[in-house]
Short mmCIF file of C-alpha atoms in Angstrom, two decimals:
data_model
loop_
_atom_site.label_atom_id
_atom_site.label_comp_id
_atom_site.label_asym_id
_atom_site.label_seq_id
_atom_site.Cartn_x
_atom_site.Cartn_y
_atom_site.Cartn_z
CA MET A 1168 7.28 22.62 13.59
CA LEU A 1169 10.63 21.03 14.43
CA SER A 1170 11.93 18.93 11.54
CA ARG A 1171 12.56 16.00 13.88
CA THR A 1172 8.94 15.97 15.03
CA ALA A 1173 7.69 16.19 11.45
CA ASP A 1174 10.03 13.34 10.50
CA HIS A 1175 8.66 11.01 13.20
CA LEU A 1176 5.05 11.80 12.34
CA PHE A 1177 5.67 11.33 8.61
CA TRP A 1178 7.32 7.94 9.11
CA MET A 1179 4.87 6.78 11.76
CA SER A 1180 2.06 7.10 9.24
CA ARG A 1181 4.09 5.61 6.39
CA TYR A 1182 4.96 2.52 8.39
CA MET A 1183 1.39 1.98 9.54
CA GLU A 1184 0.15 2.34 5.96
CA ARG A 1185 2.90 -0.03 4.78
CA ALA A 1186 1.83 -2.66 7.31
CA GLU A 1187 -1.74 -2.42 6.03
CA ASN A 1188 -0.66 -2.58 2.39
CA THR A 1189 1.49 -5.64 3.07
CA ALA A 1190 -1.45 -7.33 4.80
CA ARG A 1191 -3.67 -6.51 1.81
CA MET A 1192 -1.19 -7.99 -0.69
CA LEU A 1193 -0.63 -11.09 1.41
CA ASN A 1194 -4.35 -11.61 1.76
CA VAL A 1195 -5.06 -11.40 -1.96
CA ASN A 1196 -2.17 -13.76 -2.71
CA TYR A 1197 -3.33 -16.20 -0.04
CA GLU A 1198 -6.86 -16.21 -1.46
CA THR A 1199 -5.78 -16.60 -5.09
CA SER A 1200 -3.39 -19.41 -4.12
CA LEU A 1201 -6.46 -21.40 -3.03
CA LEU A 1202 -7.97 -21.21 -6.53
CA PRO A 1203 -7.60 -24.16 -8.94
CA GLN A 1204 -4.32 -23.47 -10.76
CA SER A 1205 -0.98 -25.03 -11.56
CA ALA A 1206 1.84 -25.16 -9.01
CA GLU A 1207 3.84 -22.92 -11.34
CA ALA A 1208 1.11 -20.26 -11.34
CA THR A 1209 0.89 -20.39 -7.54
CA GLU A 1210 4.65 -19.99 -7.21
CA GLN A 1211 4.63 -17.10 -9.68
CA GLY A 1212 2.05 -15.35 -7.50
CA TRP A 1213 4.31 -15.52 -4.46
CA ARG A 1214 7.30 -14.40 -6.54
CA GLY A 1215 5.29 -11.43 -7.76
CA LEU A 1216 4.39 -10.39 -4.23
CA LEU A 1217 8.06 -10.24 -3.26
CA SER A 1218 8.95 -8.31 -6.40
CA ILE A 1219 6.31 -5.67 -5.60
CA SER A 1220 8.30 -4.76 -2.49
CA GLU A 1221 11.68 -5.44 -4.12
CA LEU A 1222 12.42 -8.11 -1.51
CA THR A 1223 13.30 -11.11 -3.68
CA PRO A 1224 17.09 -10.97 -3.03
CA ALA A 1225 16.59 -10.63 0.74
CA TYR A 1226 14.10 -13.50 0.72
CA LEU A 1227 16.45 -15.81 -1.20
CA GLN A 1228 19.16 -15.26 1.39
CA ARG A 1229 16.95 -17.02 3.94
CA TYR A 1230 14.73 -19.39 1.94
CA SER A 1231 15.38 -21.77 -0.92
CA GLY A 1232 11.99 -21.88 -2.65
CA PHE A 1233 8.85 -19.80 -3.21
CA ASN A 1234 5.88 -21.14 -1.29
CA GLY A 1235 3.09 -19.54 0.67
CA ARG A 1236 4.24 -20.60 4.11
CA ASP A 1237 7.75 -19.21 3.76
CA VAL A 1238 6.73 -16.00 1.98
CA MET A 1239 4.06 -15.24 4.56
CA ASP A 1240 6.49 -15.94 7.39
CA PHE A 1241 9.06 -13.62 5.79
CA MET A 1242 6.53 -10.85 5.11
CA VAL A 1243 4.70 -11.06 8.44
CA ARG A 1244 7.14 -11.73 11.26
CA ASP A 1245 10.72 -11.95 10.00
CA ASP A 1246 12.88 -9.50 11.98
CA SER A 1247 15.49 -9.45 9.21
CA ASN A 1248 12.93 -7.99 6.78
CA PRO A 1249 12.48 -4.24 7.45
CA SER A 1250 9.24 -4.30 5.44
CA SER A 1251 7.59 -7.16 7.36
CA ILE A 1252 4.38 -6.33 9.17
CA LEU A 1253 6.16 -6.92 12.49
CA ALA A 1254 8.97 -4.49 11.58
CA CYS A 1255 6.53 -1.86 10.25
CA LEU A 1256 4.31 -1.94 13.35
CA ARG A 1257 7.39 -1.72 15.57
CA ALA A 1258 8.72 1.26 13.60
CA ALA A 1259 5.32 2.98 13.66
CA ARG A 1260 5.11 2.54 17.42
CA GLU A 1261 8.69 3.75 18.01
CA ASN A 1262 8.15 6.84 15.89
CA ALA A 1263 4.93 7.55 17.79
CA ARG A 1264 6.71 7.11 21.14
CA ALA A 1265 9.40 9.58 20.09
CA VAL A 1266 6.80 12.32 19.57
CA ARG A 1267 4.33 11.25 22.23
CA GLY A 1268 3.71 14.89 23.14
CA ALA A 1269 2.59 15.76 19.60
CA LEU A 1270 -0.09 13.04 19.61
CA THR A 1271 -3.38 12.75 21.45
CA THR A 1272 -3.66 10.04 24.09
CA GLU A 1273 -6.03 8.10 21.83
CA VAL A 1274 -3.57 8.04 18.92
CA TRP A 1275 -0.67 6.89 21.09
CA GLU A 1276 -2.70 4.19 22.84
CA THR A 1277 -3.96 2.87 19.50
CA GLN A 1278 -0.41 2.60 18.13
CA ASN A 1279 0.92 1.01 21.31
CA GLN A 1280 -1.92 -1.47 21.67
CA THR A 1281 -1.62 -2.52 18.01
CA TRP A 1282 2.04 -3.40 18.56
CA LEU A 1283 1.38 -5.32 21.79
CA GLU A 1284 -1.65 -7.20 20.44
CA PHE A 1285 0.11 -8.17 17.21
CA ASN A 1286 2.93 -9.76 19.17
CA ARG A 1287 0.39 -11.65 21.28
CA LEU A 1288 -1.37 -12.95 18.15
CA LEU A 1289 1.93 -14.16 16.69
CA ARG A 1290 2.83 -15.97 19.93
CA GLU A 1291 -0.57 -17.68 19.90
CA GLY A 1292 -0.05 -18.97 16.35
CA ALA A 1293 -2.58 -16.78 14.55
CA LEU A 1294 -0.56 -16.76 11.32
CA ALA A 1295 -0.51 -20.55 10.99
CA ARG A 1296 -4.09 -20.99 12.25
CA ASP A 1297 -5.88 -18.46 10.02
CA PRO A 1298 -3.71 -16.13 7.89
CA GLY A 1299 -6.70 -14.37 6.35
CA ASN A 1300 -8.11 -13.44 9.74
CA LEU A 1301 -4.74 -12.03 10.87
CA PHE A 1302 -4.45 -9.91 7.74
CA GLU A 1303 -7.96 -8.55 8.29
CA TRP A 1304 -6.98 -7.67 11.87
CA VAL A 1305 -3.96 -5.67 10.64
CA LYS A 1306 -6.17 -3.82 8.16
CA PHE A 1307 -8.72 -3.05 10.88
CA ARG A 1308 -6.04 -1.70 13.24
CA SER A 1309 -4.74 0.57 10.48
CA HIS A 1310 -8.27 1.83 9.81
CA LEU A 1311 -8.70 2.43 13.54
CA SER A 1312 -5.41 4.31 13.77
CA ARG A 1313 -6.32 6.53 10.83
CA GLY A 1314 -9.80 7.21 12.17
CA VAL A 1315 -8.58 8.05 15.66
CA THR A 1316 -5.93 10.36 14.19
CA VAL A 1317 -8.37 12.32 12.04
CA GLY A 1318 -11.02 12.30 14.76
CA THR A 1319 -8.93 13.49 17.71
CA MET A 1320 -5.94 15.50 16.51
CA LEU A 1321 -5.79 19.24 15.97
CA MET A 1322 -5.84 20.10 12.27
CA ASP A 1323 -2.37 21.61 12.33
CA ASP A 1324 1.01 20.74 10.82
CA SER A 1325 1.23 17.50 12.82
CA LEU A 1326 -1.87 16.11 11.13
CA HIS A 1327 -0.76 17.39 7.72
CA PHE A 1328 2.57 15.53 7.90
CA ILE A 1329 0.77 12.37 8.99
CA ARG A 1330 -1.55 12.66 5.98
CA ILE A 1331 1.34 13.31 3.59
CA GLY A 1332 3.11 10.17 4.81
CA THR A 1333 -0.04 8.05 4.56
CA PHE A 1334 -0.96 8.98 1.02
CA LEU A 1335 2.57 9.01 -0.38
CA GLU A 1336 2.99 5.45 0.88
CA ARG A 1337 -0.43 4.41 -0.39
CA GLY A 1338 0.14 5.78 -3.87
CA ASP A 1339 3.51 4.03 -4.09
CA ASN A 1340 1.99 0.71 -3.06
CA THR A 1341 -1.01 0.92 -5.40
CA ALA A 1342 1.32 1.59 -8.32
CA ARG A 1343 3.54 -1.39 -7.41
CA LEU A 1344 0.57 -3.72 -6.97
CA LEU A 1345 -1.00 -2.67 -10.26
CA ASP A 1346 2.27 -2.93 -12.18
CA VAL A 1347 3.16 -6.46 -11.05
CA LYS A 1348 -0.34 -7.94 -11.08
CA PHE A 1349 -1.45 -6.31 -14.33
CA HIS A 1350 1.69 -7.49 -16.09
CA ALA A 1351 1.30 -11.07 -14.85
CA LEU A 1352 -2.41 -11.36 -15.61
CA ALA A 1353 -2.19 -9.52 -18.93
CA GLY A 1354 0.34 -12.06 -20.15
CA GLU A 1355 -1.71 -14.99 -18.91
CA PHE A 1356 -5.24 -14.01 -19.80
CA PHE A 1357 -5.26 -11.62 -22.74
CA GLY A 1358 -4.61 -14.25 -25.39
CA ALA A 1359 -7.17 -15.52 -27.85
CA GLY A 1360 -9.28 -18.60 -27.48
CA HIS A 1361 -10.40 -18.27 -23.87
CA GLY A 1362 -12.61 -21.03 -22.64
CA LYS A 1363 -15.30 -20.74 -19.98
CA GLU A 1364 -13.01 -22.01 -17.22
CA THR A 1365 -10.27 -19.55 -18.16
CA HIS A 1366 -12.73 -16.66 -18.01
CA GLU A 1367 -13.86 -17.79 -14.57
CA VAL A 1368 -10.28 -17.87 -13.29
CA ASP A 1369 -9.71 -14.50 -14.99
CA PHE A 1370 -12.66 -13.05 -13.08
CA TYR A 1371 -11.49 -14.38 -9.71
CA HIS A 1372 -7.95 -13.03 -10.15
CA TRP A 1373 -9.05 -9.55 -11.19
CA SER A 1374 -11.71 -9.41 -8.48
CA ALA A 1375 -9.07 -10.45 -5.92
CA ILE A 1376 -6.87 -7.54 -7.02
CA LEU A 1377 -9.79 -5.16 -6.64
CA ARG A 1378 -10.55 -6.55 -3.19
CA SER A 1379 -6.93 -6.05 -2.16
CA VAL A 1380 -7.52 -2.28 -2.49
CA SER A 1381 -11.15 -2.42 -1.29
CA GLY A 1382 -12.20 -1.69 -4.85
CA PHE A 1383 -14.51 -4.57 -5.86
CA GLU A 1384 -17.78 -2.99 -4.73
CA ILE A 1385 -16.61 0.41 -5.97
CA TYR A 1386 -15.89 -1.07 -9.41
CA ARG A 1387 -19.39 -2.54 -9.60
CA LYS A 1388 -20.95 0.75 -8.56
CA VAL A 1389 -18.92 2.89 -10.96
CA TYR A 1390 -18.83 0.72 -14.10
CA ARG A 1391 -21.79 -1.67 -13.69
CA ASN A 1392 -19.99 -4.03 -16.02
CA VAL A 1393 -17.99 -7.24 -16.09
CA ILE A 1394 -14.45 -6.82 -14.82
CA ARG A 1395 -12.29 -5.53 -17.67
CA PRO A 1396 -8.54 -4.99 -17.15
CA GLU A 1397 -8.48 -1.53 -18.74
CA LEU A 1398 -11.28 -0.38 -16.42
CA VAL A 1399 -9.46 -1.82 -13.41
CA ALA A 1400 -6.42 0.22 -14.45
CA GLU A 1401 -8.53 3.36 -14.92
CA LEU A 1402 -10.14 2.93 -11.50
CA LEU A 1403 -6.83 2.45 -9.69
CA ILE A 1404 -4.94 5.19 -11.56
CA LEU A 1405 -7.22 8.02 -12.63
CA ARG A 1406 -10.42 7.98 -10.56
CA PRO A 1407 -10.13 10.73 -7.92
CA ASP A 1408 -13.15 9.32 -6.05
CA MET A 1409 -11.49 5.93 -5.53
CA PRO A 1410 -9.73 6.25 -2.12
CA ARG A 1411 -6.67 4.18 -3.01
CA SER A 1412 -6.18 5.37 -6.61
CA LEU A 1413 -3.04 7.20 -7.66
CA ALA A 1414 -5.09 10.31 -8.43
CA ALA A 1415 -6.77 10.35 -5.00
CA CYS A 1416 -3.45 9.83 -3.23
CA MET A 1417 -1.73 12.67 -5.07
CA ASN A 1418 -4.68 14.99 -4.48
CA GLU A 1419 -4.22 14.44 -0.74
CA VAL A 1420 -0.42 14.77 -0.86
CA LEU A 1421 -0.62 18.05 -2.78
CA ALA A 1422 -3.38 19.51 -0.58
CA ASN A 1423 -1.45 18.81 2.60
CA LEU A 1424 1.88 19.95 1.14
CA LYS A 1425 0.29 23.33 0.37
CA LEU A 1426 -0.72 23.62 4.03
CA VAL A 1427 2.84 23.10 5.32
CA ALA A 1428 4.70 24.91 2.52
CA ASN A 1429 7.74 26.95 3.49
CA GLN A 1430 10.25 29.15 1.71
CA GLN A 1431 12.35 26.26 0.46
CA SER A 1432 9.59 23.87 -0.63
CA GLY A 1433 8.62 25.59 -3.88
CA GLU A 1434 10.27 23.04 -6.17
CA THR A 1435 8.82 20.08 -4.27
CA LEU A 1436 5.37 21.67 -4.42
CA ARG A 1437 5.76 22.26 -8.16
CA ARG A 1438 6.67 18.63 -8.79
CA ALA A 1439 3.77 17.41 -6.68
CA GLY A 1440 1.42 19.71 -8.58
CA ARG A 1441 2.67 18.54 -11.95
CA LEU A 1442 2.27 14.88 -11.00
CA GLN A 1443 -1.23 15.57 -9.69
CA ALA A 1444 -2.14 17.44 -12.90
CA ASP A 1445 -0.91 14.56 -15.08
CA LEU A 1446 -3.27 12.24 -13.20
CA GLN A 1447 -6.14 14.72 -13.22
CA TYR A 1448 -6.05 15.19 -16.97
CA GLY A 1449 -4.76 11.77 -18.03
CA ARG A 1450 -6.73 9.24 -20.08
CA ILE A 1451 -6.47 5.51 -19.69
CA ASP A 1452 -6.38 4.84 -23.45
CA GLU A 1453 -3.33 7.09 -23.78
CA ILE A 1454 -1.63 5.43 -20.81
CA LEU A 1455 -2.23 1.94 -22.19
CA ALA A 1456 -1.14 2.99 -25.68
CA THR A 1457 2.23 4.18 -24.40
CA GLY A 1458 2.64 1.21 -22.04
CA LEU A 1459 1.28 0.73 -18.54
CA HIS A 1460 4.54 -0.65 -17.15
CA ALA A 1461 6.53 2.35 -18.40
CA TYR A 1462 3.91 4.74 -17.02
CA LEU A 1463 3.88 3.13 -13.56
CA THR A 1464 7.68 2.90 -13.47
CA GLN A 1465 7.86 6.61 -14.17
CA PHE A 1466 5.20 7.31 -11.53
CA LEU A 1467 7.17 5.38 -8.90
CA ALA A 1468 10.33 7.29 -9.80
CA ARG A 1469 8.48 10.60 -9.46
CA VAL A 1470 6.97 9.57 -6.12
CA GLY A 1471 10.43 8.57 -4.89
CA ASP A 1472 11.79 11.92 -6.02
CA LEU A 1473 8.90 13.68 -4.30
CA GLY A 1474 9.62 11.81 -1.06
CA GLY A 1475 13.23 12.93 -1.31
CA GLY A 1476 12.13 16.52 -1.79
CA ILE A 1477 9.85 16.36 1.25
CA SER A 1478 12.74 15.00 3.32
CA ARG A 1479 15.05 17.81 2.19
CA ASP A 1480 12.50 20.56 2.75
CA PHE A 1481 10.84 19.51 5.99
CA LEU A 1482 12.33 16.48 7.69
CA VAL A 1483 15.55 15.41 9.40
CA PRO A 1484 18.38 15.42 6.81
CA GLU A 1485 19.46 11.93 5.82
CA THR A 1486 22.97 11.02 6.91
CA ALA A 1487 25.36 9.48 4.41
#
């Protein structure tokens, strides 16, 4: 496959996945902001969302304070923010258009219609009217795009590069979400002397995080227990049967990398395999004992390095 075609397919899927992940994070923040809590706690939630995507400096160049309306506007439709949902859907559509011949008609039409419909919804005021409904729509369109891709495309290199992009992006986002949210809630809720009301708020915040990765029902089915932070971390890091866990994402990345391997990708494949093995044989008590933040920071660095290796081995070389 031509490196330019692989590059467009890889980034098409990454941008679509990023749009969905942003919608998921915005939705969980929007829902938790409606819970009874101090103004400081609400503001901290919106700050945390921006820090997940490393967008705080860019946000502060345009806005003076942290509130839901401004953060959602910045993350949904701000053209100056390359990670906004609008920018991601545009980039996904443009990458799809560039390799129209490598896609089935159904995949292209899904990408194109998503872009056109999202613009129509913004013009009609969907964000101000019902943010939660708009975020659910973005998630649904991403699900539709993924389903149409798997259901209609030939299982060749084109599909493999799409899958690599999807799961590399998903693993990166899950790690960022878990790092920021776990750190914030651990500091707030793990102290002694919890009262009944504190435990109720604790439950709603942790359940909101699980719902942001479609993990609430899965947690109940797997653990059949009250929501415990260490089990949330185990589910989202080490469970290979949890679709958005780090382990599941790296299993998919490694499997698809093996299918497109070439003579120069040996080192990238080795690093992917080592990262996958660390997740396969890891234990949550060991991770927590050494520090969850340090573990997730290292994971993000390794995923970034892996993305760089994939670019060098398969995709269009980055220009200086």
